[in-house]
Amino acid sequence: MAWKKHCPYCGGALGVKNLDDRERKVCLICGRLIYENPVPAVAVVVFDDCKRVLLVRRGVEPGKGKWSLPGGFIELDETPYETARRELFEETMLEASGFSLVDVFVQDNPVYDKVLLLGFIAIEPKGAPKAGDDAIDARYFELDKLPDIAFKSHIALIEKAREIKQ
């Protein structure tokens, strides 16, 4: 799904040209090449002392009502680590002393076509989870009793983080 239809520079309609053995969007007015890149986001895995994983129930689409890891989109003025810290606090009211990169995934998204997801594990999380921001609930789950999770990449990230923690 290509979601850009107009040039962000001049507002002209976009057409398609074959460049570098790939179809690419080009503005039909100003001629600029328009790249469609995945939107960068983060997700954070938090384990408690009982090796349960923290999930939030989504209050927004996509996946409204389903569970996911805390996370969100990277803002222009922050690093992925800063995003992990911000999103973890906004959605769960938890803080962590740091974050360790676990893996990087590309997942489909109904709005942005593709999301580039950087998966982190929280180091020394502090506090009791409380839903905030886009979350309507936040709680820990046993790894063998996970609820319906909104994104396949989050399931894969939980599995990779579980291997690291064992």
Short mmCIF file of C-alpha atoms in Angstrom, two decimals:
data_model
loop_
_atom_site.label_atom_id
_atom_site.label_comp_id
_atom_site.label_asym_id
_atom_site.label_seq_id
_atom_site.Cartn_x
_atom_site.Cartn_y
_atom_site.Cartn_z
CA MET A 1 0.00 0.00 0.00
CA ALA A 2 1.54 3.28 -1.08
CA TRP A 3 0.10 6.05 1.02
CA LYS A 4 1.76 9.15 -0.46
CA LYS A 5 -0.29 10.63 -3.31
CA HIS A 6 1.05 14.20 -3.45
CA CYS A 7 4.52 15.76 -3.46
CA PRO A 8 5.47 17.12 -0.01
CA TYR A 9 7.51 19.87 -1.72
CA CYS A 10 5.09 21.35 -4.28
CA GLY A 11 1.81 19.48 -3.80
CA GLY A 12 1.87 18.03 -7.31
CA ALA A 13 0.48 14.60 -8.14
CA LEU A 14 2.87 11.67 -7.92
CA GLY A 15 3.57 9.27 -10.73
CA VAL A 16 5.70 6.14 -10.92
CA LYS A 17 9.06 5.66 -12.67
CA ASN A 18 11.28 2.62 -12.87
CA LEU A 19 14.62 3.62 -11.29
CA ASP A 20 17.32 1.25 -10.05
CA ASP A 21 15.20 -1.76 -11.01
CA ARG A 22 12.45 -0.58 -8.68
CA GLU A 23 9.24 1.38 -9.10
CA ARG A 24 9.60 4.73 -7.36
CA LYS A 25 7.28 7.68 -6.80
CA VAL A 26 8.20 10.85 -8.68
CA CYS A 27 6.47 14.24 -8.63
CA LEU A 28 4.90 14.96 -12.00
CA ILE A 29 5.34 18.72 -11.44
CA CYS A 30 8.76 19.32 -9.85
CA GLY A 31 10.36 15.96 -10.76
CA ARG A 32 11.57 15.13 -7.23
CA LEU A 33 12.00 11.50 -6.26
CA ILE A 34 9.74 10.70 -3.29
CA TYR A 35 10.87 7.87 -1.05
CA GLU A 36 8.39 5.80 0.93
CA ASN A 37 10.23 4.50 3.95
CA PRO A 38 9.02 2.54 6.96
CA VAL A 39 8.00 4.70 9.91
CA PRO A 40 10.37 4.13 12.88
CA ALA A 41 8.90 2.99 16.19
CA VAL A 42 9.97 1.22 19.37
CA ALA A 43 8.50 -1.47 21.60
CA VAL A 44 9.73 -2.29 25.10
CA VAL A 45 9.78 -5.66 26.84
CA VAL A 46 9.58 -5.47 30.63
CA PHE A 47 9.94 -8.56 32.81
CA ASP A 48 9.10 -8.57 36.50
CA ASP A 49 10.91 -10.61 39.17
CA CYS A 50 8.63 -13.58 38.41
CA LYS A 51 9.67 -13.47 34.70
CA ARG A 52 6.23 -12.30 33.63
CA VAL A 53 5.99 -9.84 30.73
CA LEU A 54 4.27 -6.46 30.91
CA LEU A 55 1.59 -5.77 28.30
CA VAL A 56 -0.78 -2.87 27.73
CA ARG A 57 -4.33 -3.09 26.40
CA ARG A 58 -4.54 -0.75 23.43
CA GLY A 59 -7.02 2.09 23.55
CA VAL A 60 -6.43 3.11 19.93
CA GLU A 61 -6.26 1.51 16.49
CA PRO A 62 -4.65 -0.49 15.12
CA GLY A 63 -5.47 -3.37 17.43
CA LYS A 64 -7.75 -1.42 19.76
CA GLY A 65 -8.73 -3.66 22.68
CA LYS A 66 -5.90 -6.11 22.07
CA TRP A 67 -2.68 -6.31 24.06
CA SER A 68 0.77 -5.13 23.00
CA LEU A 69 4.12 -4.17 24.38
CA PRO A 70 4.43 -0.55 25.46
CA GLY A 71 5.81 1.53 22.61
CA GLY A 72 5.21 4.07 19.90
CA PHE A 73 6.64 6.20 17.14
CA ILE A 74 10.03 7.90 17.32
CA GLU A 75 9.75 11.71 17.31
CA LEU A 76 12.12 13.83 15.20
CA ASP A 77 13.89 15.24 18.26
CA GLU A 78 14.60 11.99 20.09
CA THR A 79 16.76 8.90 19.85
CA PRO A 80 15.21 5.41 19.86
CA TYR A 81 16.39 5.03 23.48
CA GLU A 82 14.68 8.30 24.46
CA THR A 83 11.52 7.08 22.73
CA ALA A 84 11.67 3.81 24.67
CA ARG A 85 11.95 5.74 27.95
CA ARG A 86 9.15 8.16 27.02
CA GLU A 87 6.72 5.54 25.71
CA LEU A 88 7.30 3.18 28.63
CA PHE A 89 6.50 5.96 31.08
CA GLU A 90 3.54 7.38 29.10
CA GLU A 91 1.83 4.00 28.73
CA THR A 92 2.73 2.31 32.03
CA MET A 93 4.11 4.96 34.43
CA LEU A 94 7.23 2.79 34.79
CA GLU A 95 10.81 3.98 34.55
CA ALA A 96 13.93 1.95 33.76
CA SER A 97 17.62 2.59 34.36
CA GLY A 98 18.29 1.83 30.69
CA PHE A 99 17.33 -0.13 27.61
CA SER A 100 19.10 -2.79 25.58
CA LEU A 101 18.35 -3.34 21.89
CA VAL A 102 17.05 -6.87 21.28
CA ASP A 103 16.16 -6.91 17.57
CA VAL A 104 14.74 -4.90 14.68
CA PHE A 105 11.56 -5.90 12.81
CA VAL A 106 9.53 -4.62 9.87
CA GLN A 107 5.79 -5.00 10.35
CA ASP A 108 2.77 -4.15 8.22
CA ASN A 109 0.66 -1.21 9.32
CA PRO A 110 -2.77 -0.24 7.95
CA VAL A 111 -1.96 3.49 8.08
CA TYR A 112 1.76 3.75 7.28
CA ASP A 113 2.20 0.60 5.17
CA LYS A 114 5.36 -0.52 7.00
CA VAL A 115 6.77 0.21 10.45
CA LEU A 116 10.44 -0.30 11.33
CA LEU A 117 10.24 -1.55 14.92
CA LEU A 118 13.23 -1.38 17.23
CA GLY A 119 12.67 -3.81 20.09
CA PHE A 120 14.21 -3.08 23.49
CA ILE A 121 14.31 -4.78 26.85
CA ALA A 122 14.02 -2.53 29.91
CA ILE A 123 16.90 -2.71 32.38
CA GLU A 124 15.96 -2.51 36.06
CA PRO A 125 12.33 -1.36 35.66
CA LYS A 126 10.98 0.55 38.65
CA GLY A 127 7.44 1.05 39.91
CA ALA A 128 4.06 -0.60 39.61
CA PRO A 129 2.41 -0.49 36.17
CA LYS A 130 -0.54 1.82 35.71
CA ALA A 131 -2.23 2.41 32.35
CA GLY A 132 -1.69 5.82 30.83
CA ASP A 133 -1.76 7.64 27.48
CA ASP A 134 -3.01 5.25 24.73
CA ALA A 135 -3.32 2.27 27.10
CA ILE A 136 -6.53 1.30 28.91
CA ASP A 137 -4.89 -1.37 31.07
CA ALA A 138 -1.36 -2.46 31.97
CA ARG A 139 -0.44 -5.72 33.66
CA TYR A 140 2.00 -8.60 33.78
CA PHE A 141 1.28 -11.95 32.14
CA GLU A 142 2.81 -15.38 32.47
CA LEU A 143 4.75 -16.17 29.29
CA ASP A 144 2.74 -19.35 28.71
CA LYS A 145 -0.60 -17.54 29.21
CA LEU A 146 -0.37 -14.51 26.93
CA PRO A 147 -3.59 -12.82 25.77
CA ASP A 148 -4.43 -11.86 22.16
CA ILE A 149 -1.46 -9.71 21.08
CA ALA A 150 -2.06 -7.10 18.38
CA PHE A 151 1.23 -7.41 16.46
CA LYS A 152 3.23 -10.44 15.31
CA SER A 153 6.46 -8.51 15.76
CA HIS A 154 5.66 -8.05 19.47
CA ILE A 155 5.25 -11.81 19.88
CA ALA A 156 8.61 -12.37 18.17
CA LEU A 157 10.23 -9.69 20.33
CA ILE A 158 8.90 -11.27 23.53
CA GLU A 159 10.36 -14.62 22.44
CA LYS A 160 13.78 -13.11 21.65
CA ALA A 161 13.84 -11.20 24.96
CA ARG A 162 12.83 -14.37 26.80
CA GLU A 163 15.85 -16.19 25.32
CA ILE A 164 18.15 -13.39 26.47
CA LYS A 165 16.73 -13.39 30.01
CA GLN A 166 17.00 -17.16 30.55
#
